[in-house]
Short mmCIF file of C-alpha atoms in Angstrom, two decimals:
data_model
loop_
_atom_site.label_atom_id
_atom_site.label_comp_id
_atom_site.label_asym_id
_atom_site.label_seq_id
_atom_site.Cartn_x
_atom_site.Cartn_y
_atom_site.Cartn_z
CA UNK L 1 16.85 1.05 7.18
CA UNK L 2 18.54 4.05 5.50
CA UNK L 3 18.29 6.86 8.16
CA UNK L 4 19.49 6.76 11.72
CA UNK L 5 19.61 9.98 13.59
CA UNK L 6 21.56 8.73 16.60
CA UNK L 7 20.90 7.03 19.99
CA UNK L 8 21.12 3.54 21.20
CA UNK L 9 18.45 0.89 21.49
CA UNK L 10 17.77 1.72 25.12
CA UNK L 11 16.94 5.34 24.56
CA UNK L 12 13.65 6.77 23.45
CA UNK L 13 13.34 7.86 19.80
CA UNK L 14 13.62 11.50 19.37
CA UNK L 15 10.78 13.75 18.31
CA UNK L 16 12.36 14.39 14.94
CA UNK L 17 12.63 10.63 14.21
CA UNK L 18 8.99 9.84 14.83
CA UNK L 19 7.73 13.02 13.08
CA UNK L 20 10.00 12.18 10.07
CA UNK L 21 8.52 8.64 9.94
CA UNK L 22 4.96 10.11 10.21
CA UNK L 23 5.59 12.53 7.38
CA UNK L 24 7.14 10.04 5.01
CA UNK L 25 3.85 8.44 3.91
CA UNK L 26 2.13 11.74 2.91
CA UNK L 27 5.22 12.72 0.97
CA UNK L 28 5.10 9.32 -0.76
CA UNK L 29 1.45 9.94 -1.56
CA UNK L 30 2.28 13.35 -3.11
CA UNK L 31 5.12 11.72 -5.23
CA UNK L 32 2.75 8.92 -6.41
CA UNK L 33 0.06 11.50 -7.50
CA UNK L 34 2.68 13.59 -9.31
CA UNK L 35 3.98 10.46 -11.11
CA UNK L 36 0.48 9.56 -12.19
CA UNK L 37 -0.19 13.18 -13.45
CA UNK L 38 3.06 12.99 -15.53
CA UNK L 39 2.29 9.54 -16.97
CA UNK L 40 -1.31 10.60 -17.69
CA UNK L 41 0.01 13.24 -20.30
CA UNK L 42 1.29 10.53 -22.53
CA UNK L 43 -1.06 7.59 -21.56
CA UNK L 44 -4.72 8.61 -21.30
CA UNK L 45 -5.74 5.48 -19.54
CA UNK L 46 -3.77 6.65 -16.42
CA UNK L 47 -6.39 9.34 -15.93
CA UNK L 48 -8.61 6.56 -14.48
CA UNK L 49 -6.03 5.91 -11.83
CA UNK L 50 -5.50 9.64 -11.26
CA UNK L 51 -9.24 10.02 -10.53
CA UNK L 52 -9.01 7.36 -7.86
CA UNK L 53 -5.68 8.34 -6.37
CA UNK L 54 -6.89 7.74 -2.80
CA UNK L 55 -7.72 4.12 -3.56
CA UNK L 56 -4.51 3.48 -5.57
CA UNK L 57 -2.35 4.84 -2.68
CA UNK L 58 -4.39 2.88 -0.07
CA UNK L 59 -3.56 -0.33 -1.98
CA UNK L 60 0.13 0.71 -2.14
CA UNK L 61 0.16 1.46 1.64
CA UNK L 62 -1.63 -1.79 2.36
CA UNK L 63 1.00 -3.76 0.47
CA UNK L 64 3.97 -2.00 2.04
CA UNK L 65 2.74 -1.75 5.56
CA UNK L 66 1.21 -5.23 5.42
CA UNK L 67 4.54 -6.80 4.34
CA UNK L 68 6.42 -4.82 7.02
CA UNK L 69 4.04 -5.70 9.82
CA UNK L 70 3.84 -9.37 8.96
CA UNK L 71 7.57 -9.77 8.69
CA UNK L 72 8.58 -7.47 11.59
CA UNK L 73 7.08 -5.25 14.23
CA UNK L 74 7.21 -2.02 12.31
CA UNK L 75 5.44 -0.26 9.54
CA UNK L 76 7.17 0.69 6.32
CA UNK L 77 8.00 4.18 7.39
CA UNK L 78 9.19 3.10 10.84
CA UNK L 79 11.50 0.41 9.42
CA UNK L 80 13.26 2.94 7.10
CA UNK L 81 14.21 5.07 10.13
CA UNK L 82 15.27 2.19 12.39
CA UNK L 83 12.13 2.18 14.58
CA UNK L 84 9.78 -0.50 15.53
CA UNK L 85 6.50 -0.74 17.50
CA UNK L 86 6.27 -2.27 21.09
CA UNK L 87 3.46 -2.77 23.49
CA UNK L 88 3.30 -0.26 26.29
CA UNK L 89 3.11 -3.06 28.86
CA UNK L 90 5.28 -6.02 27.86
CA UNK L 91 4.31 -9.38 29.04
CA UNK L 92 7.95 -10.22 30.24
CA UNK L 93 9.77 -7.68 32.44
CA UNK L 94 13.27 -8.81 31.48
CA UNK L 95 12.75 -8.52 27.70
CA UNK L 96 10.75 -6.17 25.50
CA UNK L 97 7.51 -7.57 24.26
CA UNK L 98 6.48 -8.19 20.81
CA UNK L 99 3.28 -7.18 19.06
CA UNK L 100 0.44 -9.75 18.93
CA UNK L 101 -1.23 -10.82 15.76
CA UNK L 102 -4.39 -8.80 16.73
CA UNK L 103 -2.29 -5.64 17.28
CA UNK L 104 -0.56 -6.05 13.97
CA UNK L 105 -3.82 -6.13 12.12
CA UNK L 106 -5.39 -3.32 14.07
CA UNK L 107 -2.23 -1.12 13.30
CA UNK L 108 -2.57 -2.09 9.61
CA UNK L 109 -6.26 -1.14 9.49
CA UNK L 110 -5.54 2.28 11.27
CA UNK L 111 -2.54 3.03 9.04
CA UNK L 112 -4.53 2.31 5.79
CA UNK L 113 -8.15 3.11 6.54
CA UNK L 114 -7.97 6.21 8.70
CA UNK L 115 -5.81 8.28 6.24
CA UNK L 116 -8.11 7.18 3.35
CA UNK L 117 -11.20 8.14 5.13
CA UNK L 118 -9.66 11.55 6.20
CA UNK L 119 -8.52 12.35 2.62
CA UNK L 120 -12.02 11.56 1.34
CA UNK L 121 -13.69 13.78 4.02
CA UNK L 122 -11.34 16.64 3.23
CA UNK L 123 -12.04 16.41 -0.44
CA UNK L 124 -15.88 16.21 0.21
CA UNK L 125 -15.75 19.23 2.50
CA UNK L 126 -13.70 21.22 -0.11
CA UNK L 127 -16.12 20.18 -2.83
CA UNK L 128 -19.23 20.93 -0.81
CA UNK L 129 -17.97 24.29 0.50
CA UNK L 130 -16.98 25.45 -2.97
CA UNK L 131 -20.31 24.44 -4.46
CA UNK L 132 -22.18 26.28 -1.83
CA UNK L 133 -19.96 29.38 -1.79
CA UNK L 134 -18.46 28.43 1.61
CA UNK L 135 -19.91 27.80 5.03
CA UNK L 136 -20.75 31.47 5.76
CA UNK L 137 -22.56 31.96 2.40
CA UNK L 138 -24.56 28.79 3.00
CA UNK L 139 -25.59 29.96 6.50
CA UNK L 140 -26.50 33.47 5.17
CA UNK L 141 -28.53 32.14 2.25
CA UNK L 142 -30.58 29.62 4.35
CA UNK L 143 -30.77 32.03 7.29
CA UNK L 144 -32.30 34.90 5.37
CA UNK L 145 -34.86 32.50 3.80
CA UNK L 146 -33.68 32.99 0.29
CA UNK L 147 -33.95 29.84 -1.76
CA UNK L 148 -34.43 27.70 1.37
CA UNK L 149 -34.90 23.96 1.04
CA UNK L 150 -38.29 24.21 2.77
CA UNK L 151 -39.76 26.62 0.29
CA UNK L 152 -38.17 24.72 -2.66
CA UNK L 153 -39.96 21.54 -1.42
CA UNK L 154 -43.25 23.32 -0.89
CA UNK L 155 -43.23 24.73 -4.43
CA UNK L 156 -42.30 21.38 -5.91
CA UNK L 157 -45.00 19.53 -4.07
CA UNK L 158 -47.75 22.00 -5.15
CA UNK L 159 -46.67 22.07 -8.76
CA UNK L 160 -45.80 18.42 -9.38
CA UNK L 161 -47.05 14.94 -8.56
CA UNK L 162 -46.12 12.39 -5.92
CA UNK L 163 -42.79 11.48 -7.76
CA UNK L 164 -41.67 15.16 -7.80
CA UNK L 165 -42.50 15.43 -4.07
CA UNK L 166 -40.32 12.29 -3.31
CA UNK L 167 -37.52 13.75 -5.35
CA UNK L 168 -37.82 17.12 -3.42
CA UNK L 169 -37.95 15.19 -0.13
CA UNK L 170 -34.69 13.36 -0.88
CA UNK L 171 -33.08 16.52 -2.12
CA UNK L 172 -34.18 18.22 1.12
CA UNK L 173 -32.70 15.36 3.20
CA UNK L 174 -29.39 15.44 1.26
CA UNK L 175 -29.12 19.26 1.60
CA UNK L 176 -29.67 19.00 5.33
CA UNK L 177 -27.02 16.35 5.59
CA UNK L 178 -24.64 18.46 3.65
CA UNK L 179 -25.34 21.49 5.91
CA UNK L 180 -24.70 19.39 8.94
CA UNK L 181 -21.45 18.07 7.49
CA UNK L 182 -20.23 21.51 6.55
CA UNK L 183 -21.07 22.74 10.05
CA UNK L 184 -19.58 19.78 12.02
CA UNK L 185 -16.52 18.84 10.09
CA UNK L 186 -14.41 22.01 10.83
CA UNK L 187 -14.93 21.38 14.54
CA UNK L 188 -14.02 17.73 14.11
CA UNK L 189 -10.93 18.52 12.19
CA UNK L 190 -9.83 21.05 14.82
CA UNK L 191 -10.30 18.44 17.57
CA UNK L 192 -8.32 15.89 15.72
CA UNK L 193 -5.46 18.34 14.98
CA UNK L 194 -5.46 19.63 18.57
CA UNK L 195 -5.33 16.18 19.98
CA UNK L 196 -2.43 15.25 17.76
CA UNK L 197 -0.60 18.49 18.64
CA UNK L 198 -1.09 17.86 22.39
CA UNK L 199 0.31 14.25 22.06
CA UNK L 200 3.34 15.51 20.14
CA UNK L 201 4.08 18.24 22.60
CA UNK L 202 3.68 15.82 25.46
CA UNK L 203 6.15 13.47 23.78
CA UNK L 204 8.63 16.33 23.05
CA UNK L 205 8.52 17.38 26.67
CA UNK L 206 8.86 13.76 27.93
CA UNK L 207 5.49 13.63 29.62
CA UNK L 208 4.11 10.90 27.43
CA UNK L 209 5.69 7.75 25.88
CA UNK L 210 3.37 7.89 22.86
CA UNK L 211 3.26 10.58 20.21
CA UNK L 212 0.13 9.46 18.45
CA UNK L 213 -3.39 9.09 19.86
CA UNK L 214 -4.09 6.16 17.61
CA UNK L 215 -1.04 4.27 18.86
CA UNK L 216 -2.09 5.19 22.41
CA UNK L 217 -5.59 3.77 21.89
CA UNK L 218 -3.92 0.55 20.49
CA UNK L 219 -1.56 0.44 23.58
CA UNK L 220 1.50 0.66 21.39
CA UNK L 221 4.62 2.86 21.53
CA UNK L 222 7.56 3.48 19.10
CA UNK L 223 10.92 2.17 20.19
CA UNK L 224 14.37 1.94 18.50
CA UNK L 225 15.47 -1.30 16.83
CA UNK L 226 18.27 -3.13 18.49
CA UNK L 227 21.15 -5.14 17.04
CA UNK L 228 19.39 -8.43 18.24
CA UNK L 229 16.20 -7.43 16.41
CA UNK L 230 18.26 -6.89 13.20
CA UNK L 231 19.97 -10.25 13.55
CA UNK L 232 16.61 -11.90 14.25
CA UNK L 233 14.96 -10.22 11.18
CA UNK L 234 17.87 -11.27 8.93
CA UNK L 235 17.68 -14.79 10.22
CA UNK L 236 13.97 -14.92 9.67
CA UNK L 237 14.44 -13.57 6.12
CA UNK L 238 16.95 -16.30 5.29
CA UNK L 239 14.61 -18.91 6.66
CA UNK L 240 11.81 -17.73 4.39
CA UNK L 241 13.95 -17.64 1.35
CA UNK L 242 15.31 -21.15 2.03
CA UNK L 243 11.79 -22.40 2.63
CA UNK L 244 10.53 -20.78 -0.75
CA UNK L 245 13.47 -22.17 -2.58
CA UNK L 246 13.03 -25.67 -1.21
CA UNK L 247 9.32 -25.54 -2.05
CA UNK L 248 10.14 -24.55 -5.66
CA UNK L 249 12.77 -27.20 -6.12
CA UNK L 250 10.43 -29.84 -4.60
CA UNK L 251 7.76 -28.84 -6.97
CA UNK L 252 10.07 -28.86 -9.91
CA UNK L 253 11.34 -32.39 -8.92
CA UNK L 254 7.80 -33.66 -8.53
CA UNK L 255 6.87 -32.33 -12.02
CA UNK L 256 10.04 -33.95 -13.48
CA UNK L 257 9.17 -37.29 -11.91
CA UNK L 258 5.62 -37.13 -13.28
CA UNK L 259 6.75 -36.20 -16.76
CA UNK L 260 9.35 -39.06 -16.68
CA UNK L 261 6.69 -41.51 -15.52
CA UNK L 262 4.07 -40.37 -18.01
CA UNK L 263 6.44 -40.17 -21.08
CA UNK L 264 8.51 -43.22 -20.17
CA UNK L 265 11.79 -41.33 -20.36
CA UNK L 266 14.30 -40.12 -17.96
CA UNK L 267 14.41 -36.92 -15.99
CA UNK L 268 16.00 -34.01 -18.02
CA UNK L 269 18.42 -32.87 -15.38
CA UNK L 270 19.17 -32.59 -11.70
CA UNK L 271 16.53 -31.34 -9.27
CA UNK L 272 14.06 -30.76 -12.03
CA UNK L 273 15.93 -27.88 -13.87
CA UNK L 274 16.43 -27.84 -17.63
CA UNK L 275 18.73 -25.49 -19.48
CA UNK L 276 16.97 -23.04 -21.83
CA UNK L 277 18.57 -20.74 -24.41
CA UNK L 278 16.98 -17.27 -24.51
CA UNK L 279 18.48 -15.29 -27.40
CA UNK L 280 18.15 -11.87 -28.88
CA UNK L 281 19.10 -11.20 -32.41
CA UNK L 282 18.92 -8.50 -35.07
CA UNK L 283 19.36 -9.81 -38.65
CA UNK L 284 20.03 -6.49 -40.13
CA UNK L 285 23.07 -5.75 -38.02
CA UNK L 286 24.13 -9.41 -37.48
CA UNK L 287 24.12 -9.07 -33.65
CA UNK L 288 23.27 -11.99 -31.51
CA UNK L 289 23.09 -12.20 -27.63
CA UNK L 290 22.38 -15.46 -25.97
CA UNK L 291 21.69 -16.20 -22.32
CA UNK L 292 21.63 -19.86 -21.00
CA UNK L 293 19.56 -20.18 -17.91
CA UNK L 294 18.02 -23.00 -15.79
CA UNK L 295 14.28 -22.98 -15.56
CA UNK L 296 11.97 -25.40 -13.78
CA UNK L 297 10.53 -28.20 -15.77
CA UNK L 298 6.98 -27.02 -14.93
CA UNK L 299 7.76 -24.06 -17.02
CA UNK L 300 9.07 -26.17 -19.80
CA UNK L 301 6.01 -28.52 -19.79
CA UNK L 302 3.66 -25.51 -19.84
CA UNK L 303 5.38 -24.04 -22.86
CA UNK L 304 6.56 -27.17 -24.60
CA UNK L 305 4.39 -26.48 -27.62
CA UNK L 306 5.48 -22.97 -27.86
CA UNK L 307 9.26 -22.74 -27.41
CA UNK L 308 10.92 -19.47 -26.79
CA UNK L 309 11.70 -18.03 -30.25
CA UNK L 310 14.52 -15.69 -31.16
CA UNK L 311 13.48 -12.13 -30.64
CA UNK L 312 13.69 -9.75 -33.33
CA UNK L 313 11.96 -6.42 -34.15
CA UNK L 314 9.68 -8.28 -36.55
CA UNK L 315 8.65 -11.17 -34.27
CA UNK L 316 5.59 -9.36 -32.85
CA UNK L 317 3.97 -9.07 -29.47
CA UNK L 318 3.82 -12.80 -28.78
CA UNK L 319 7.60 -13.34 -28.70
CA UNK L 320 7.97 -10.25 -26.59
CA UNK L 321 5.55 -11.75 -24.04
CA UNK L 322 7.47 -15.04 -23.99
CA UNK L 323 10.77 -13.33 -23.44
CA UNK L 324 9.40 -11.09 -20.60
CA UNK L 325 7.76 -14.12 -18.98
CA UNK L 326 11.03 -16.02 -19.02
CA UNK L 327 12.90 -13.05 -17.68
CA UNK L 328 10.54 -12.63 -14.72
CA UNK L 329 10.92 -16.39 -13.95
CA UNK L 330 14.80 -15.96 -13.94
CA UNK L 331 14.36 -12.87 -11.71
CA UNK L 332 12.25 -14.87 -9.27
CA UNK L 333 14.85 -17.66 -9.05
CA UNK L 334 17.55 -15.10 -8.48
CA UNK L 335 15.66 -13.51 -5.60
CA UNK L 336 15.03 -16.99 -4.16
CA UNK L 337 18.70 -17.88 -4.26
CA UNK L 338 19.75 -14.64 -2.72
#
């Protein structure tokens, strides 16, 4: 949480708080697309990601919102503004209710799938309307009988064989579907925007406890996070870290015992950790930087035949990979300990 606009845990979030949380994800998407466009100028393979920006951001939103919902009762944007999601009708009257597992999954699906489908529909509408010269030009062309799909299909069926007739039939069906989409989507878009505006206005005037029709359909509202919720979240985070660290140490101890039993030797250190020297050297300038860390024995056994060499500019890609792999392992251990 890095933004708090005032108010206590018993008061309803203000209109500006909920709207700022809703606008954060579209702003993040614009930033991701801009970053991809900048990187694509120097790395051509990024163009593939830029061509599928909706899918890339959907995966990012799935990871962020999924982690936030599975660890707390809020989305990624809501958690940054000190907000969380509560059921409209809590089970207990003396304490606020918590989201069920089904509600978390439904919220995650709606937060990821609905913006993705809407973005795809907007792009398809702009592409189709630009190709046809706009909705008005499409209606005028087909209304006056100039180059109508029916006449095109008739000429194709008289001049060609059965295969050409089937191609004309499929083309006719696709053009009719495109015409229907161009005619219906503006009205559908207006209905969605009008419904969202009505909910936001009702929330601003205090007539509705929900500012979003999707949340209303899921029977969920937005509330402020309390001090007790923050303490519970911090306690749960510490429990998860301790569990992960204990599992890592248990696996390392088991690997140490297996190696000692198989090789007939003794364990190389306490709790299955062995010191490893990771060094960086430049022979030309006579510089040497060493780092002594503790890595699990499983990592040592896996790379026993290939010890970490001293890294120099002439070592090549293999030594770089080994150093990066060791650094990532050290970083994971630091996160677990914290």
